[in-house]
Short mmCIF file of C-alpha atoms in Angstrom, two decimals:
data_model
loop_
_atom_site.label_atom_id
_atom_site.label_comp_id
_atom_site.label_asym_id
_atom_site.label_seq_id
_atom_site.Cartn_x
_atom_site.Cartn_y
_atom_site.Cartn_z
CA UNK A 6 -4.11 -26.31 -1.43
CA UNK A 7 -3.26 -29.22 -3.72
CA UNK A 8 -1.93 -26.85 -6.35
CA UNK A 9 0.23 -25.10 -3.78
CA UNK A 10 1.69 -28.44 -2.71
CA UNK A 11 2.70 -29.16 -6.30
CA UNK A 12 4.18 -25.70 -6.72
CA UNK A 13 6.13 -26.12 -3.47
CA UNK A 14 7.49 -29.44 -4.75
CA UNK A 15 8.67 -27.74 -7.92
CA UNK A 16 10.16 -24.95 -5.83
CA UNK A 17 12.04 -27.35 -3.56
CA UNK A 18 13.16 -29.92 -6.11
CA UNK A 19 13.74 -27.96 -9.30
CA UNK A 20 15.06 -24.51 -8.34
CA UNK A 21 17.10 -24.29 -11.55
CA UNK A 22 14.17 -25.12 -13.80
CA UNK A 23 12.93 -22.70 -16.45
CA UNK A 24 9.48 -23.02 -14.85
CA UNK A 25 10.72 -22.01 -11.40
CA UNK A 26 9.97 -18.26 -11.78
CA UNK A 27 6.51 -19.02 -13.14
CA UNK A 28 5.86 -21.40 -10.24
CA UNK A 29 6.92 -18.75 -7.71
CA UNK A 30 4.49 -16.24 -9.22
CA UNK A 31 1.70 -18.81 -9.43
CA UNK A 32 2.21 -19.61 -5.78
CA UNK A 33 1.94 -15.94 -4.84
CA UNK A 34 -1.11 -15.52 -7.09
CA UNK A 35 -2.77 -18.51 -5.46
CA UNK A 36 -2.83 -16.58 -2.19
CA UNK A 37 -3.69 -13.24 -3.78
CA UNK A 38 -6.63 -14.50 -5.84
CA UNK A 39 -7.97 -17.02 -3.33
CA UNK A 40 -11.68 -16.52 -2.60
CA UNK A 41 -10.77 -15.42 0.92
CA UNK A 42 -7.64 -13.54 -0.08
CA UNK A 43 -4.59 -14.08 2.05
CA UNK A 44 -2.66 -10.90 1.33
CA UNK A 45 0.09 -11.31 3.94
CA UNK A 46 0.97 -14.74 2.54
CA UNK A 47 0.81 -13.42 -1.01
CA UNK A 48 3.09 -10.53 -0.06
CA UNK A 49 5.68 -12.94 1.34
CA UNK A 50 5.61 -14.95 -1.89
CA UNK A 51 5.85 -11.88 -4.16
CA UNK A 52 8.79 -10.58 -2.13
CA UNK A 53 10.40 -14.00 -2.35
CA UNK A 54 10.04 -13.88 -6.14
CA UNK A 55 11.62 -10.42 -6.20
CA UNK A 56 14.53 -11.63 -4.07
CA UNK A 57 15.13 -14.70 -6.26
CA UNK A 58 14.70 -12.88 -9.58
CA UNK A 59 15.67 -9.20 -9.23
CA UNK A 60 15.96 -8.73 -13.01
CA UNK A 61 13.08 -10.94 -14.22
CA UNK A 62 10.78 -9.64 -16.94
CA UNK A 63 7.78 -10.07 -14.61
CA UNK A 64 9.36 -7.93 -11.89
CA UNK A 65 6.87 -5.12 -12.46
CA UNK A 66 3.99 -7.56 -12.02
CA UNK A 67 5.38 -8.80 -8.70
CA UNK A 68 6.05 -5.23 -7.52
CA UNK A 69 2.49 -4.23 -8.44
CA UNK A 70 0.90 -7.20 -6.70
CA UNK A 71 3.05 -6.67 -3.59
CA UNK A 72 1.90 -3.03 -3.49
CA UNK A 73 -1.71 -4.18 -3.86
CA UNK A 74 -1.24 -6.50 -0.87
CA UNK A 75 -0.38 -3.46 1.24
CA UNK A 76 -3.17 -1.44 -0.35
CA UNK A 77 -5.75 -4.10 0.52
CA UNK A 78 -4.72 -3.90 4.19
CA UNK A 79 -5.28 -0.14 4.49
CA UNK A 80 -7.37 0.77 7.50
CA UNK A 81 -9.93 3.56 7.65
CA UNK A 82 -8.67 7.08 8.32
CA UNK A 83 -9.29 6.86 12.07
CA UNK A 84 -6.80 3.98 12.42
CA UNK A 85 -3.03 3.65 12.15
CA UNK A 86 -1.85 4.43 8.63
CA UNK A 87 1.25 2.21 8.55
CA UNK A 88 -0.14 0.07 5.72
CA UNK A 89 -1.06 3.20 3.77
CA UNK A 90 2.52 4.41 4.03
CA UNK A 91 3.82 1.00 2.97
CA UNK A 92 1.42 0.87 0.02
CA UNK A 93 2.45 4.39 -1.00
CA UNK A 94 6.13 3.47 -0.85
CA UNK A 95 5.53 0.26 -2.80
CA UNK A 96 3.59 2.01 -5.58
CA UNK A 97 6.22 4.76 -5.77
CA UNK A 98 8.92 2.08 -5.98
CA UNK A 99 7.07 0.46 -8.88
CA UNK A 100 6.82 3.81 -10.66
CA UNK A 101 10.53 4.46 -10.10
CA UNK A 102 11.70 1.03 -11.22
CA UNK A 103 9.24 0.46 -14.07
CA UNK A 104 7.77 3.80 -15.20
CA UNK A 105 6.62 2.32 -18.53
CA UNK A 106 4.92 -0.67 -16.95
CA UNK A 107 1.31 -1.43 -17.88
CA UNK A 108 0.61 -1.18 -14.14
CA UNK A 109 1.94 2.39 -13.88
CA UNK A 110 -1.39 4.09 -14.61
CA UNK A 111 -3.15 2.24 -11.82
CA UNK A 112 -0.15 2.73 -9.53
CA UNK A 113 -0.36 6.51 -10.02
CA UNK A 114 -4.06 6.44 -9.15
CA UNK A 115 -3.33 4.38 -6.05
CA UNK A 116 -0.58 6.83 -5.01
CA UNK A 117 -3.16 9.61 -5.15
CA UNK A 118 -5.58 7.54 -3.05
CA UNK A 119 -2.87 6.85 -0.48
CA UNK A 120 -2.01 10.56 -0.24
CA UNK A 121 -5.69 11.36 0.28
CA UNK A 122 -6.02 8.76 3.01
CA UNK A 123 -2.95 10.08 4.82
CA UNK A 124 -4.25 13.66 4.59
CA UNK A 125 -7.68 12.57 5.81
CA UNK A 126 -6.08 10.83 8.77
CA UNK A 127 -4.14 13.98 9.66
CA UNK A 128 -7.35 16.02 9.50
CA UNK A 129 -9.17 13.58 11.78
CA UNK A 130 -6.36 13.75 14.33
CA UNK A 131 -6.35 17.56 14.13
CA UNK A 132 -10.13 17.67 14.67
CA UNK A 133 -9.79 15.32 17.63
CA UNK A 134 -7.16 17.61 19.13
CA UNK A 135 -9.50 20.60 18.75
CA UNK A 136 -12.34 18.69 20.40
CA UNK A 137 -10.12 17.73 23.33
CA UNK A 138 -8.72 21.28 23.71
CA UNK A 139 -5.18 20.42 22.58
CA UNK A 140 -5.04 23.50 20.41
CA UNK A 141 -1.27 23.69 19.92
CA UNK A 142 -1.17 20.08 18.72
CA UNK A 143 -4.15 20.69 16.45
CA UNK A 144 -2.54 23.78 14.96
CA UNK A 145 0.71 21.93 14.28
CA UNK A 146 -1.12 18.96 12.76
CA UNK A 147 -3.39 21.02 10.53
CA UNK A 148 -0.64 23.36 9.33
CA UNK A 149 1.43 20.28 8.53
CA UNK A 150 -1.48 18.85 6.58
CA UNK A 151 -1.80 22.01 4.50
CA UNK A 152 1.92 22.05 3.75
CA UNK A 153 2.35 18.34 3.10
CA UNK A 154 -0.82 17.82 1.06
CA UNK A 155 -1.39 21.00 -0.96
CA UNK A 156 -3.89 19.27 -3.28
CA UNK A 157 -6.06 17.86 -0.49
CA UNK A 158 -9.72 18.22 -1.44
CA UNK A 159 -11.12 19.08 2.00
CA UNK A 160 -9.00 22.18 2.58
CA UNK A 161 -12.02 24.28 3.65
CA UNK A 162 -12.68 22.02 6.61
CA UNK A 163 -8.97 21.99 7.42
CA UNK A 164 -8.92 25.80 7.49
CA UNK A 165 -12.04 25.87 9.65
CA UNK A 166 -10.50 23.65 12.33
CA UNK A 167 -7.17 25.44 12.04
CA UNK A 168 -9.03 28.66 12.83
CA UNK A 169 -10.68 26.97 15.80
CA UNK A 170 -7.31 25.82 17.06
CA UNK A 171 -5.73 29.24 16.70
#
C-alpha cells in the first residue's frame, strides 16, 4: 500500500517524467502479484498503461498481463464463459499485435485452453438439454460444438449425446 501511494504521487505529479511508464506498470504489477491477487484492479491499471502509451516498448507485456487478468477470472465450464471469451480475445489481440513477443508462446497455449473451455461449456449445456428433454436445443448446441471446435478432444461424448438428442 505504501508503495502504491508513492507510485500514485509520481503518476499525479510527474506525468511527463521518463519514469512515468515504469511507474504505471509497477502499479499494475503491484495488484497482479499481490499475495491475494487483485486482478480487476490490475486489469484497470494495465489498460490505463495501454491507453497512455499505445506505442511503448513494454506494450506486449501489458497486453499479456491484461489477458492473464481475464484468464485468472475464468469460471468452471458449468458457469458463464464471459471471462473466457474476454481472455481469448485478449490473447488473440496480443498475438495479432506482437506475434514475435516472448509472451506469444504462452499466449498460444492459453488460446487453446480457452477454446477447450468454451467447447466443454457447450457440451455441458448440450448434455443438460438432453437430460431435460430439450432435444432440438441439444442437437443445435452439439452440432454447433462440432462445427466450431473441430479439434475438441471429447468428440466421442459429443457424438453420443448428439445421437441421444436426435
